[in-house]
mmCIF file of C-alpha atoms in Angstrom:
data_model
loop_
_atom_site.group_PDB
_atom_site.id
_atom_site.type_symbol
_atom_site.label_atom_id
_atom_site.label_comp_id
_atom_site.label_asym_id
_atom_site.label_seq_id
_atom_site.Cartn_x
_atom_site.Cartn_y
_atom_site.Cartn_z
ATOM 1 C CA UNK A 1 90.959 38.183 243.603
ATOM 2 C CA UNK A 2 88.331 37.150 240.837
ATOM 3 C CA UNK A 3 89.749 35.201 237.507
ATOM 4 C CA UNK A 4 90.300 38.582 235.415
ATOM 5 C CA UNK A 5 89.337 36.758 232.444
ATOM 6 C CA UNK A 6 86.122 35.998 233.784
ATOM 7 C CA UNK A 7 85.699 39.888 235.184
ATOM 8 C CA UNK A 8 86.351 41.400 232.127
ATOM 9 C CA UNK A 9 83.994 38.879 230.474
ATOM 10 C CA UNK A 10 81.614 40.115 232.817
ATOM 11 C CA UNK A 11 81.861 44.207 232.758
ATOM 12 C CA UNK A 12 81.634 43.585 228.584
ATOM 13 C CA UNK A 13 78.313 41.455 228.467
ATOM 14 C CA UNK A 14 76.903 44.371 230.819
ATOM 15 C CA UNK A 15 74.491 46.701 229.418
ATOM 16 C CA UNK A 16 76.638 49.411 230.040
ATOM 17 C CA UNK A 17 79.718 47.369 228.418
ATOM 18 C CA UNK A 18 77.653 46.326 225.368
ATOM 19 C CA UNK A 19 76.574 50.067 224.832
ATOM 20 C CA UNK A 20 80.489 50.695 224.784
ATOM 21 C CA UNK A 21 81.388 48.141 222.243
ATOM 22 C CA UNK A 22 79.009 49.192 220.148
ATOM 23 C CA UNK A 23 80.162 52.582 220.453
ATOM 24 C CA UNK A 24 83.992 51.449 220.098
ATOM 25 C CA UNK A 25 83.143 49.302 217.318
ATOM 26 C CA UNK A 26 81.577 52.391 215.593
ATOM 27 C CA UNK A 27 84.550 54.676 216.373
ATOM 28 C CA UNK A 28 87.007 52.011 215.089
ATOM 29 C CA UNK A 29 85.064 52.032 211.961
ATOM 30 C CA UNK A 30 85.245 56.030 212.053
ATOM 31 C CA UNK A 31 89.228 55.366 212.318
ATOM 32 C CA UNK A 32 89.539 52.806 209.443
ATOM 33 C CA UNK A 33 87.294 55.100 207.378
ATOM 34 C CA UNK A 34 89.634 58.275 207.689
ATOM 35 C CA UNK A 35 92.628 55.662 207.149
ATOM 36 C CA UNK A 36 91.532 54.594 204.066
ATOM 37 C CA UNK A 37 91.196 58.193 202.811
ATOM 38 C CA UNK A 38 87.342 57.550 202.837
ATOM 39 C CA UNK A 39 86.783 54.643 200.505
ATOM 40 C CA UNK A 40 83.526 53.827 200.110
ATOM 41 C CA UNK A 41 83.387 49.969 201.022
ATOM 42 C CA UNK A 42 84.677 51.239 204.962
ATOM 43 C CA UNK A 43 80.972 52.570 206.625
ATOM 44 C CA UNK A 44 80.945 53.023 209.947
ATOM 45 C CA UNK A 45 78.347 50.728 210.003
ATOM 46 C CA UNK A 46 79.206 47.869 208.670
ATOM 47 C CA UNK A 47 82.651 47.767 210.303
ATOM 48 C CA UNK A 48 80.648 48.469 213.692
ATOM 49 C CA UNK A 49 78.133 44.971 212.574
ATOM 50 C CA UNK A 50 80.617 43.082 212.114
ATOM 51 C CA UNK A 51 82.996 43.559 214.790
ATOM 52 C CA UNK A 52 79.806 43.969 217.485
ATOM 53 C CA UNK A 53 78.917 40.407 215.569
ATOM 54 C CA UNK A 54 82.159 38.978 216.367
ATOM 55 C CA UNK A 55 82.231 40.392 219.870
ATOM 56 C CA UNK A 56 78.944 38.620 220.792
ATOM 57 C CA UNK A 57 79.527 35.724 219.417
ATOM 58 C CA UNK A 58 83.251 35.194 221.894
ATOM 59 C CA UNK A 59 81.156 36.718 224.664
ATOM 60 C CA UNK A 60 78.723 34.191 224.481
ATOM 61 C CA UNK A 61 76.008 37.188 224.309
ATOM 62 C CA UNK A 62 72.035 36.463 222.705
ATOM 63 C CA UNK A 63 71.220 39.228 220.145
ATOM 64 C CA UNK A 64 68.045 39.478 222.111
ATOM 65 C CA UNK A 65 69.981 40.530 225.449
ATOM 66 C CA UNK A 66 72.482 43.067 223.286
ATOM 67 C CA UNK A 67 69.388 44.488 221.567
ATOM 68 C CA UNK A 68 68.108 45.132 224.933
ATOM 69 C CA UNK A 69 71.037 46.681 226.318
ATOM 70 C CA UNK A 70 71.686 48.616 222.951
ATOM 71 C CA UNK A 71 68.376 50.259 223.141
ATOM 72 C CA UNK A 72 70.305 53.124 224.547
ATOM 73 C CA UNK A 73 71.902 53.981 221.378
ATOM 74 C CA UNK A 74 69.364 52.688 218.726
ATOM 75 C CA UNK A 75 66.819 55.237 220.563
ATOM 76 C CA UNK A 76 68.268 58.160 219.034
ATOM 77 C CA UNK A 77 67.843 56.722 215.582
ATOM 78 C CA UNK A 78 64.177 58.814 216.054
ATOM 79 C CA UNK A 79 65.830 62.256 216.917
ATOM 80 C CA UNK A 80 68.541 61.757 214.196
ATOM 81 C CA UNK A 81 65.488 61.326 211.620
ATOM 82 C CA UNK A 82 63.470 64.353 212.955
ATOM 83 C CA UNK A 83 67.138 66.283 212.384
ATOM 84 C CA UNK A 84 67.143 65.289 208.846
ATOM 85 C CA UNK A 85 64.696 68.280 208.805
ATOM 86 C CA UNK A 86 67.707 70.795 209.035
ATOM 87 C CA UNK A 87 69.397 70.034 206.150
ATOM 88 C CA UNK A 88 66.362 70.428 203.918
ATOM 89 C CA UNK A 89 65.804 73.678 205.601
ATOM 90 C CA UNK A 90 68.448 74.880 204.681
ATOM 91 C CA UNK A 91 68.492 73.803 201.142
ATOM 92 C CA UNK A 92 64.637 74.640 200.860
ATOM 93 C CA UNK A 93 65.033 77.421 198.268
ATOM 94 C CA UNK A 94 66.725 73.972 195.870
ATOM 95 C CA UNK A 95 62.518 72.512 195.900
ATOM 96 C CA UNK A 96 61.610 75.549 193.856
ATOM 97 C CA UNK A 97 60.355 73.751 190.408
ATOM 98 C CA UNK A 98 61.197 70.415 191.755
ATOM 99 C CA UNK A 99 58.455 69.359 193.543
ATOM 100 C CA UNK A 100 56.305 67.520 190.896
ATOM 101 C CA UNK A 101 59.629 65.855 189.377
ATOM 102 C CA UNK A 102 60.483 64.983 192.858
ATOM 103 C CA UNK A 103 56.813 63.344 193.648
ATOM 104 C CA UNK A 104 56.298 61.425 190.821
ATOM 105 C CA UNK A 105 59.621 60.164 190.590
ATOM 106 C CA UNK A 106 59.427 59.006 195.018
ATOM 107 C CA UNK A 107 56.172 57.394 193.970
ATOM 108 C CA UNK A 108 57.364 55.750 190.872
ATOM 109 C CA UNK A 109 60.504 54.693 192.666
ATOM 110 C CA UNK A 110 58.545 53.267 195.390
ATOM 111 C CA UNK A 111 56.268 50.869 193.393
ATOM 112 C CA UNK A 112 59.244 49.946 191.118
ATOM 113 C CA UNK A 113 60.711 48.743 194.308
ATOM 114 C CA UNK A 114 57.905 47.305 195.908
ATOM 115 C CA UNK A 115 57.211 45.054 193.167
ATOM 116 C CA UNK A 116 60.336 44.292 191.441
ATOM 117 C CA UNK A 117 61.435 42.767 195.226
ATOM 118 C CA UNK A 118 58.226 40.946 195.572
ATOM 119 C CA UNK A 119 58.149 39.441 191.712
ATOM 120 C CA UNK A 120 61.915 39.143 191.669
ATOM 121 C CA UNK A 121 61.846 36.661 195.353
ATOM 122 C CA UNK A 122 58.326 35.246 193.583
ATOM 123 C CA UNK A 123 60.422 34.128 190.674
ATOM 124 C CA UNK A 124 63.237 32.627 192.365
ATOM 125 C CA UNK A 125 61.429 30.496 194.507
ATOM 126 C CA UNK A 126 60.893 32.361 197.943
ATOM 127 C CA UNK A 127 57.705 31.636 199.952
ATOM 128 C CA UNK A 128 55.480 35.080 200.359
ATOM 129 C CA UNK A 129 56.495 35.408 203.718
ATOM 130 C CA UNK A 130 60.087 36.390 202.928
ATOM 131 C CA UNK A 131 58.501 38.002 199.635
ATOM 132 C CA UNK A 132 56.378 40.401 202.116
ATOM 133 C CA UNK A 133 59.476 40.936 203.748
ATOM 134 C CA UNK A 134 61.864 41.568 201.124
ATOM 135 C CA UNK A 135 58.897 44.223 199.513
ATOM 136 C CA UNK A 136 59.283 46.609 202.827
ATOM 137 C CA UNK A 137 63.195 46.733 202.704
ATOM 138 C CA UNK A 138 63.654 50.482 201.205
ATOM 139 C CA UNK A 139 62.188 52.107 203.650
ATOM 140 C CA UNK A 140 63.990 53.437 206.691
ATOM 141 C CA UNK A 141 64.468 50.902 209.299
ATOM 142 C CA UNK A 142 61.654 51.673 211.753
ATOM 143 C CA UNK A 143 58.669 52.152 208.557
ATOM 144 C CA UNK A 144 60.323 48.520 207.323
ATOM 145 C CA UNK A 145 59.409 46.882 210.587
ATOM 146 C CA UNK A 146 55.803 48.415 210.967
ATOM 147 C CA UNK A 147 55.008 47.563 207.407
ATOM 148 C CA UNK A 148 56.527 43.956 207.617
ATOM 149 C CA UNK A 149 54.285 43.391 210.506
ATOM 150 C CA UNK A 150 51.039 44.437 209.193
ATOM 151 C CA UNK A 151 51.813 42.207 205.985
ATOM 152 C CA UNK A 152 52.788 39.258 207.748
ATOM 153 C CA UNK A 153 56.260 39.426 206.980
ATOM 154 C CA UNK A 154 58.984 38.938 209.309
ATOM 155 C CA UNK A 155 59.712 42.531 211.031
ATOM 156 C CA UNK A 156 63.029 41.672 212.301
ATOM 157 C CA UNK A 157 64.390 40.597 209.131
ATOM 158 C CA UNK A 158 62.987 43.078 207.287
ATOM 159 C CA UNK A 159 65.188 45.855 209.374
ATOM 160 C CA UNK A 160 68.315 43.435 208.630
ATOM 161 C CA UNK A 161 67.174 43.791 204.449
ATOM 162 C CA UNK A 162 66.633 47.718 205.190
ATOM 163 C CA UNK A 163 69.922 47.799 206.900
ATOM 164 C CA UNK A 164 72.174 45.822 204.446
ATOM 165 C CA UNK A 165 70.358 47.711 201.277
ATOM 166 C CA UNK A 166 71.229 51.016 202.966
ATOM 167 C CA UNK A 167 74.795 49.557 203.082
ATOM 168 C CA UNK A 168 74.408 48.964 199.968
ATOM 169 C CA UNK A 169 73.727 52.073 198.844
ATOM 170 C CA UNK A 170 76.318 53.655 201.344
ATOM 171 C CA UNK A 171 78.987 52.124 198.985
ATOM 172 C CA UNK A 172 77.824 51.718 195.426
ATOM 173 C CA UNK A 173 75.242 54.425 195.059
ATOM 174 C CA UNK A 174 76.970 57.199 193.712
ATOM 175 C CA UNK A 175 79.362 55.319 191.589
ATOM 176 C CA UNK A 176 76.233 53.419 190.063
ATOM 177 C CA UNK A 177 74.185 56.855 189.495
ATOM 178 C CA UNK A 178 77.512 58.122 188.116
ATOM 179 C CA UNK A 179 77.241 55.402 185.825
ATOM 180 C CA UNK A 180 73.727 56.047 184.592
ATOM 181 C CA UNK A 181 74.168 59.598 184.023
ATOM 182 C CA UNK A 182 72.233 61.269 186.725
ATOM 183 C CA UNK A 183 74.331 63.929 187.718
ATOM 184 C CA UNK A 184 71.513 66.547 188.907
ATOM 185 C CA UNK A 185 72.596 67.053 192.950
ATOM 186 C CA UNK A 186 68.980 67.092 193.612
ATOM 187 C CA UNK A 187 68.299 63.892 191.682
ATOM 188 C CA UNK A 188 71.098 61.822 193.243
ATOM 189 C CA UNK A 189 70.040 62.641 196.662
ATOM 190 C CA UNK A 190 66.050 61.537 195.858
ATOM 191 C CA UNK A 191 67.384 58.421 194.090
ATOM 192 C CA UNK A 192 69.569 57.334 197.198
ATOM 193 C CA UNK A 193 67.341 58.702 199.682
ATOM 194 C CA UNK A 194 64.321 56.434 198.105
ATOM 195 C CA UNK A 195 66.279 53.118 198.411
ATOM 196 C CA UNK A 196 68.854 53.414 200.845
ATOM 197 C CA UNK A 197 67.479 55.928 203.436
ATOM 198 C CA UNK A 198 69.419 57.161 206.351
ATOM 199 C CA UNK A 199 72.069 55.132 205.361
ATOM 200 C CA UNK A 200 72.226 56.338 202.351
ATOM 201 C CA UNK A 201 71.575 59.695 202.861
ATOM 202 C CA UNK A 202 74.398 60.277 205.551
ATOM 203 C CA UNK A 203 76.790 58.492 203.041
ATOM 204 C CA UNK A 204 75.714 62.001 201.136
ATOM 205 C CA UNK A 205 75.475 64.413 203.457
ATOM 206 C CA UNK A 206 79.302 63.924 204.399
ATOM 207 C CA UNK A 207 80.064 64.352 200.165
ATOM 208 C CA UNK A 208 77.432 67.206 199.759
ATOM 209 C CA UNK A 209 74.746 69.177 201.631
ATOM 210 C CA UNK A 210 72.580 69.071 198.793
ATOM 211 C CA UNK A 211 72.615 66.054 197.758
ATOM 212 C CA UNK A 212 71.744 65.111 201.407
ATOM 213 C CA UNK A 213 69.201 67.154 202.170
ATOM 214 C CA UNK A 214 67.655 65.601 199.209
ATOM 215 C CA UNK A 215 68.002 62.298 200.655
ATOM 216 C CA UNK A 216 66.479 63.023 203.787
ATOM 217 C CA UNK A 217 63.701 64.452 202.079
ATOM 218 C CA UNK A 218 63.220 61.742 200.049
ATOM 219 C CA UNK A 219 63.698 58.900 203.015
ATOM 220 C CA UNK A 220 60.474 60.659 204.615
ATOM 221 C CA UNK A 221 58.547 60.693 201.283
ATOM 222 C CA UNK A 222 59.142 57.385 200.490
ATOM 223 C CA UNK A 223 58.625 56.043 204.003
ATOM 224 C CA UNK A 224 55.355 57.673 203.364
ATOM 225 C CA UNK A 225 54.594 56.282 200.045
ATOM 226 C CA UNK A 226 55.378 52.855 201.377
ATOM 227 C CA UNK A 227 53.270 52.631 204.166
ATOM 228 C CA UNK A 228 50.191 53.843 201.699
ATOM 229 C CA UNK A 229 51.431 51.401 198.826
ATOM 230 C CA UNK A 230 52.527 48.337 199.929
ATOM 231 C CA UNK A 231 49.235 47.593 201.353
ATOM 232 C CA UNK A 232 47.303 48.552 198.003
ATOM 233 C CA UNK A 233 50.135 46.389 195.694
ATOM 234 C CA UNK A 234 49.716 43.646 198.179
ATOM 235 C CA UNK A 235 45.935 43.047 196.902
ATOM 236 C CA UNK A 236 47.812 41.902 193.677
ATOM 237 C CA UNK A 237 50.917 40.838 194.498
ATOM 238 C CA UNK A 238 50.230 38.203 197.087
ATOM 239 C CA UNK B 1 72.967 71.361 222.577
ATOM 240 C CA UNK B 2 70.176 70.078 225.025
ATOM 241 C CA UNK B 3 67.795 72.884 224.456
ATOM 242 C CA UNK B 4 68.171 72.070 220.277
ATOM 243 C CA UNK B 5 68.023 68.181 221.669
ATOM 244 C CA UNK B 6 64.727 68.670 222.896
ATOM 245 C CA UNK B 7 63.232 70.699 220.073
ATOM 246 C CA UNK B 8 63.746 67.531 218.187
ATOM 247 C CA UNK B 9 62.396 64.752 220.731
ATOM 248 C CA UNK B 10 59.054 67.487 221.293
ATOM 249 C CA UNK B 11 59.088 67.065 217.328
ATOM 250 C CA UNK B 12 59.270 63.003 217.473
ATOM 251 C CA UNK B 13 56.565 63.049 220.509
ATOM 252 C CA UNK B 14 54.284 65.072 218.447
ATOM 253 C CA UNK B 15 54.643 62.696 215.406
ATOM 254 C CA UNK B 16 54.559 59.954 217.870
ATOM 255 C CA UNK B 17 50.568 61.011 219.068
ATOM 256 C CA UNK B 18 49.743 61.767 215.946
ATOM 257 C CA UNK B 19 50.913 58.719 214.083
ATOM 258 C CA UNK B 20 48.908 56.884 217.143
ATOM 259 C CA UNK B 21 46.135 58.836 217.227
ATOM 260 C CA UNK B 22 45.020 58.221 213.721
ATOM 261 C CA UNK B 23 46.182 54.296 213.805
ATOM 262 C CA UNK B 24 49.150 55.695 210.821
ATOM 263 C CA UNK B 25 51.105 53.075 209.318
ATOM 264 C CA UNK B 26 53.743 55.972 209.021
ATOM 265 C CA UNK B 27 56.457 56.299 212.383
ATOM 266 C CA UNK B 28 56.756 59.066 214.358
ATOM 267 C CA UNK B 29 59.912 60.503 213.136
ATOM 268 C CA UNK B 30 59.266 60.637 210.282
ATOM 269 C CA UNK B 31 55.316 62.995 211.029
ATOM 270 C CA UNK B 32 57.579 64.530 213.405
ATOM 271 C CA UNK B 33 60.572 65.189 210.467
ATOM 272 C CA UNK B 34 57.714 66.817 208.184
ATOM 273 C CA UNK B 35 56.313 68.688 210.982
ATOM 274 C CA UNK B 36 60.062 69.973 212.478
ATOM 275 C CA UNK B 37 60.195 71.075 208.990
ATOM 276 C CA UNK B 38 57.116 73.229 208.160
ATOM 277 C CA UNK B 39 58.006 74.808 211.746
ATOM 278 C CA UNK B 40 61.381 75.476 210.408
ATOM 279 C CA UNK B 41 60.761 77.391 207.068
ATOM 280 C CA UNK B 42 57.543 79.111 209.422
ATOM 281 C CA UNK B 43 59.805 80.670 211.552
ATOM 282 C CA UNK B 44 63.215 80.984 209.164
ATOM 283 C CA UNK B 45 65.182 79.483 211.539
ATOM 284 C CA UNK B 46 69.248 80.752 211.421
ATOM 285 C CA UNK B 47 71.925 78.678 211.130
ATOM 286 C CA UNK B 48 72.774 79.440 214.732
ATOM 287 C CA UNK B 49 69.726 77.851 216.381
ATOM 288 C CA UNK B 50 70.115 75.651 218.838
ATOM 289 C CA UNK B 51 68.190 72.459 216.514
ATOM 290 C CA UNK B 52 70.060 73.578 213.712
ATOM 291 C CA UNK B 53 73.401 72.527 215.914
ATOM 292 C CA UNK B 54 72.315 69.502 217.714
ATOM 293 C CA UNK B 55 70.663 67.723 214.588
ATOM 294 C CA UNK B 56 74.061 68.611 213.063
ATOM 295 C CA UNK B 57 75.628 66.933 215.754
ATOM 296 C CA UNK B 58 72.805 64.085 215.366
ATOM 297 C CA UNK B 59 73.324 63.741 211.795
ATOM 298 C CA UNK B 60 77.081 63.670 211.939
ATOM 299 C CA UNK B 61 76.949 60.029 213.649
ATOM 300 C CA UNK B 62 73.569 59.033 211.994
ATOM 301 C CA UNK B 63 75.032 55.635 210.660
ATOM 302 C CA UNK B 64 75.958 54.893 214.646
ATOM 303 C CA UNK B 65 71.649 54.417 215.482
ATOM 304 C CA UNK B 66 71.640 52.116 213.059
ATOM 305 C CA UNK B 67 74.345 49.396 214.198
ATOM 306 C CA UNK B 68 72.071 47.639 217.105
ATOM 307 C CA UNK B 69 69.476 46.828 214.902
ATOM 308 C CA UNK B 70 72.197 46.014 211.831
ATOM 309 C CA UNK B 71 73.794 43.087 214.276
ATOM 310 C CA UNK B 72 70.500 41.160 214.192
ATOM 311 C CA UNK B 73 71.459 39.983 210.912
ATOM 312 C CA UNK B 74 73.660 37.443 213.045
ATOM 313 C CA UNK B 75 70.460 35.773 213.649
ATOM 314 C CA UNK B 76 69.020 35.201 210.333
ATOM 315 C CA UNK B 77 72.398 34.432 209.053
ATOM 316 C CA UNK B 78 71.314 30.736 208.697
ATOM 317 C CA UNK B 79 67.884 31.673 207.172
ATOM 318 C CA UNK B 80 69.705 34.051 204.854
ATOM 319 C CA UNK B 81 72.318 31.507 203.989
ATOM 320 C CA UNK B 82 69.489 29.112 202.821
ATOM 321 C CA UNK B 83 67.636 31.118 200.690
ATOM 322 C CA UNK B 84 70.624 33.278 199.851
ATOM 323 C CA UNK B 85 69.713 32.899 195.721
ATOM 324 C CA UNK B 86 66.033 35.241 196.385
ATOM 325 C CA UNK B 87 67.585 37.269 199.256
ATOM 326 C CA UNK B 88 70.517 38.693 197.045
ATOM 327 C CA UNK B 89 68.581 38.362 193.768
ATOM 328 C CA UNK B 90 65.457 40.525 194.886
ATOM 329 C CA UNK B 91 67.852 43.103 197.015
ATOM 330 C CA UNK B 92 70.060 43.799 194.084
ATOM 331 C CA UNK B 93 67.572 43.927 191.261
ATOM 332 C CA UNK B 94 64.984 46.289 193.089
ATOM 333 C CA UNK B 95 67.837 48.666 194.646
ATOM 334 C CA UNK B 96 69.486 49.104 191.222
ATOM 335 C CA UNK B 97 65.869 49.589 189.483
ATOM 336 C CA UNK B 98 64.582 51.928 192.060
ATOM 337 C CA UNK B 99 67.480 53.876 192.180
ATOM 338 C CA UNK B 100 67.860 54.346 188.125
ATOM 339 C CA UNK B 101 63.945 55.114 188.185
ATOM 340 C CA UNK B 102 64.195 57.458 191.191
ATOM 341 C CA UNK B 103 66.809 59.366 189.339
ATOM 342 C CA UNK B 104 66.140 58.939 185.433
ATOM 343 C CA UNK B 105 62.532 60.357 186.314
ATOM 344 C CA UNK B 106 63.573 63.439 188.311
ATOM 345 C CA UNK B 107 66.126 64.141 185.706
ATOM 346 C CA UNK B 108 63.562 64.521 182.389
ATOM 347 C CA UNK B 109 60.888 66.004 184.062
ATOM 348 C CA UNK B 110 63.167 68.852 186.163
ATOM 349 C CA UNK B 111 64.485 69.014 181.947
ATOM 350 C CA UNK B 112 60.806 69.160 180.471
ATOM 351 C CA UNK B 113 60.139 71.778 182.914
ATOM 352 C CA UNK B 114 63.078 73.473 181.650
ATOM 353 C CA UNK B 115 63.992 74.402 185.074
ATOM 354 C CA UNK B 116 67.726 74.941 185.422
ATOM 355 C CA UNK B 117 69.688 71.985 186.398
ATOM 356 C CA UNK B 118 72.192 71.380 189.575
ATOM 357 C CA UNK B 119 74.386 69.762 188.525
ATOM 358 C CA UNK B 120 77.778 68.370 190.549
ATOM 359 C CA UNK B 121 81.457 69.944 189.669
ATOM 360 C CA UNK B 122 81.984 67.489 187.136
ATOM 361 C CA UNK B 123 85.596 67.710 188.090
ATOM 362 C CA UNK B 124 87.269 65.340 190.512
ATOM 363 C CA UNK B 125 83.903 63.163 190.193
ATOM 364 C CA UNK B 126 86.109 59.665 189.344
ATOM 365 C CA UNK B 127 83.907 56.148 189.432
ATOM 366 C CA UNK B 128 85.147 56.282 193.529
#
């Protein structure tokens, strides 16, 4: 008989038993999030980083060889964001009057947070690689990497900043538009969906179909307004 | 669920060529999201479609896509940690802006179009 330490070890730092802690690691975070009576600070996702984090670091695991293995779950991410299509379907008769309020205010929202990242890491002493990077980070995850590449950022950090800003937004959002007054349904989904994305929006769609819907929408638009600005502010920026 | 699973990777495949095909700096998802859409309100899809079930399904366990790419932050933890002050700085101050912007804007000009508003039951609406 093998060690069973050393099996177990083993069957875990498969591909098949890394796709099943992440998996576990997302369900326990499920579990802690109905146990806490849905408070906001317990996302699925973050619990699932950090105990996947933890995990690889006992198993001895590179992130490059989990990434591999995990491709099997991070694949659907593409689906998931052509699904975000169904909600705004079904909340389509909500764009009636809203569409130039909900353009200008994508587009403004996009160049606010284009520059105030790049002349906010600028001032505080970054070099204008991490500057390029930080600049990309509202966009959804897969629009962050693509732009951080063609910039010369780094594209792998700039899907951890996407990630941790659509935490971010996961747990303060609302309370921070509540805040600030904006209590339009429509409105609070744009202004999430525009700088926390997926994250953000599926933070929303569990509170309200509205406000999710507009929070897809408004991850697509702005993943399309930042892969058309960020080149054009670069010519100033940087 | 497999038949409304592969509406939506037909949709992705389609944005995928395109977004290739004219050298976009915009993913496929998200040309195949805008596309899934305008084929959606074309044909006034029902509630009991087959997409209209499996992206709920999708969309249910959205945040679970995002964890493999979420634990590379392990890596740049030691990058992050040394220029934590810019990092934290340039995340917070452009998330807060943008989002205030996003949402200030749409506000006033959904109000100077005197369109009605939407808003949320103010009730039960605590600073949770």
């Amino acid at each position: 008989m093998n060690n069973p330490l050393d099996t177990l070890h083993d069957v875990l730092a498969s591909p098949i038993g890394l796709v099943g802690v992440t998996v576990g690691a997302y369900q326990c975070g499920r579990w802690l999030q109905r146990r806490s009576g849905g408070h906001a600070l317990v996302q699925p996702t973050l619990v699932a980083i950090v105990i996947v984090g933890v995990v690889l670091e006992v198993l001895g695991v590179r992130y490059a060889d989990y990434a591999d293995a995990a491709t099997l779950v991070s694949i659907w991410l593409g689906p998931a964001t052509v699904a975000l299509a169904v909600p705004l379907h079904r909340q389509a008769h909500r764009l009636t009057g809203f569409v130039v309020p909900m353009l200008t205010a994508v587009v403004l929202g996009a160049v606010v947070s284009i520059t105030t990242a790049a002349l906010v890491a600028h001032a505080t002493g970054a070099d204008v690689r991490l500057q390029k990077t930080l600049a990309t980070k509202s966009s959804t995850t897969p629009v962050a990497i693509a732009v951080a590449q063609h910039l010369g950022g780094i594209p792998a950090l700039a899907a951890v900043f996407a990630i941790v800003i659509g935490v971010v937004g996961a747990v303060l959002g609302p309370a921070v538009l509540d805040l600030v007054g904006v209590h339009d349904r429509r409105a609070r989904g744009l202004a999430i969906g525009a700088v926390s994305h997926g994250i953000g929006a599926s933070r929303m769609l569990r509170e309200d179909e509205t406000e999710g819907a507009f929070a897809g929408l408004s991850m697509g638009l702005t993943a399309l307004a930042i892969s058309a600005l960020v080149p054009l502010l670069a010519l100033w920026l940087w | 669920m497999i038949t409304g699973l592969a509406w939506l990777l037909g949709f992705q495949l389609i944005g995928e060529f395109v977004s290739e095909l004219f050298d976009l700096p915009v993913p496929g998802p998200v040309i195949g999201m805008l596309l899934c859409f305008c084929w959606l309100r074309f044909r006034r899809t029902g509630d009991d479609a087959p997409i209209v079930r499996a992206a709920g399904q999708m969309l249910k366990h959205l945040q679970l896509f995002f964890v493999p790419a979420g634990v590379g932050v392990v890596v740049y933890l030691s990058l992050i940690g040394h220029h934590a002050v810019p990092i934290v700085l340039a995340l917070v101050v452009s998330w807060t802006l943008g989002l205030v912007v996003v949402g200030w804007t749409a506000t006033l000009l959904e109000r100077a179009f005197g369109k009605p508003r939407d808003d949320l039951p103010s009730h039960g609406r605590g600073a949770a």
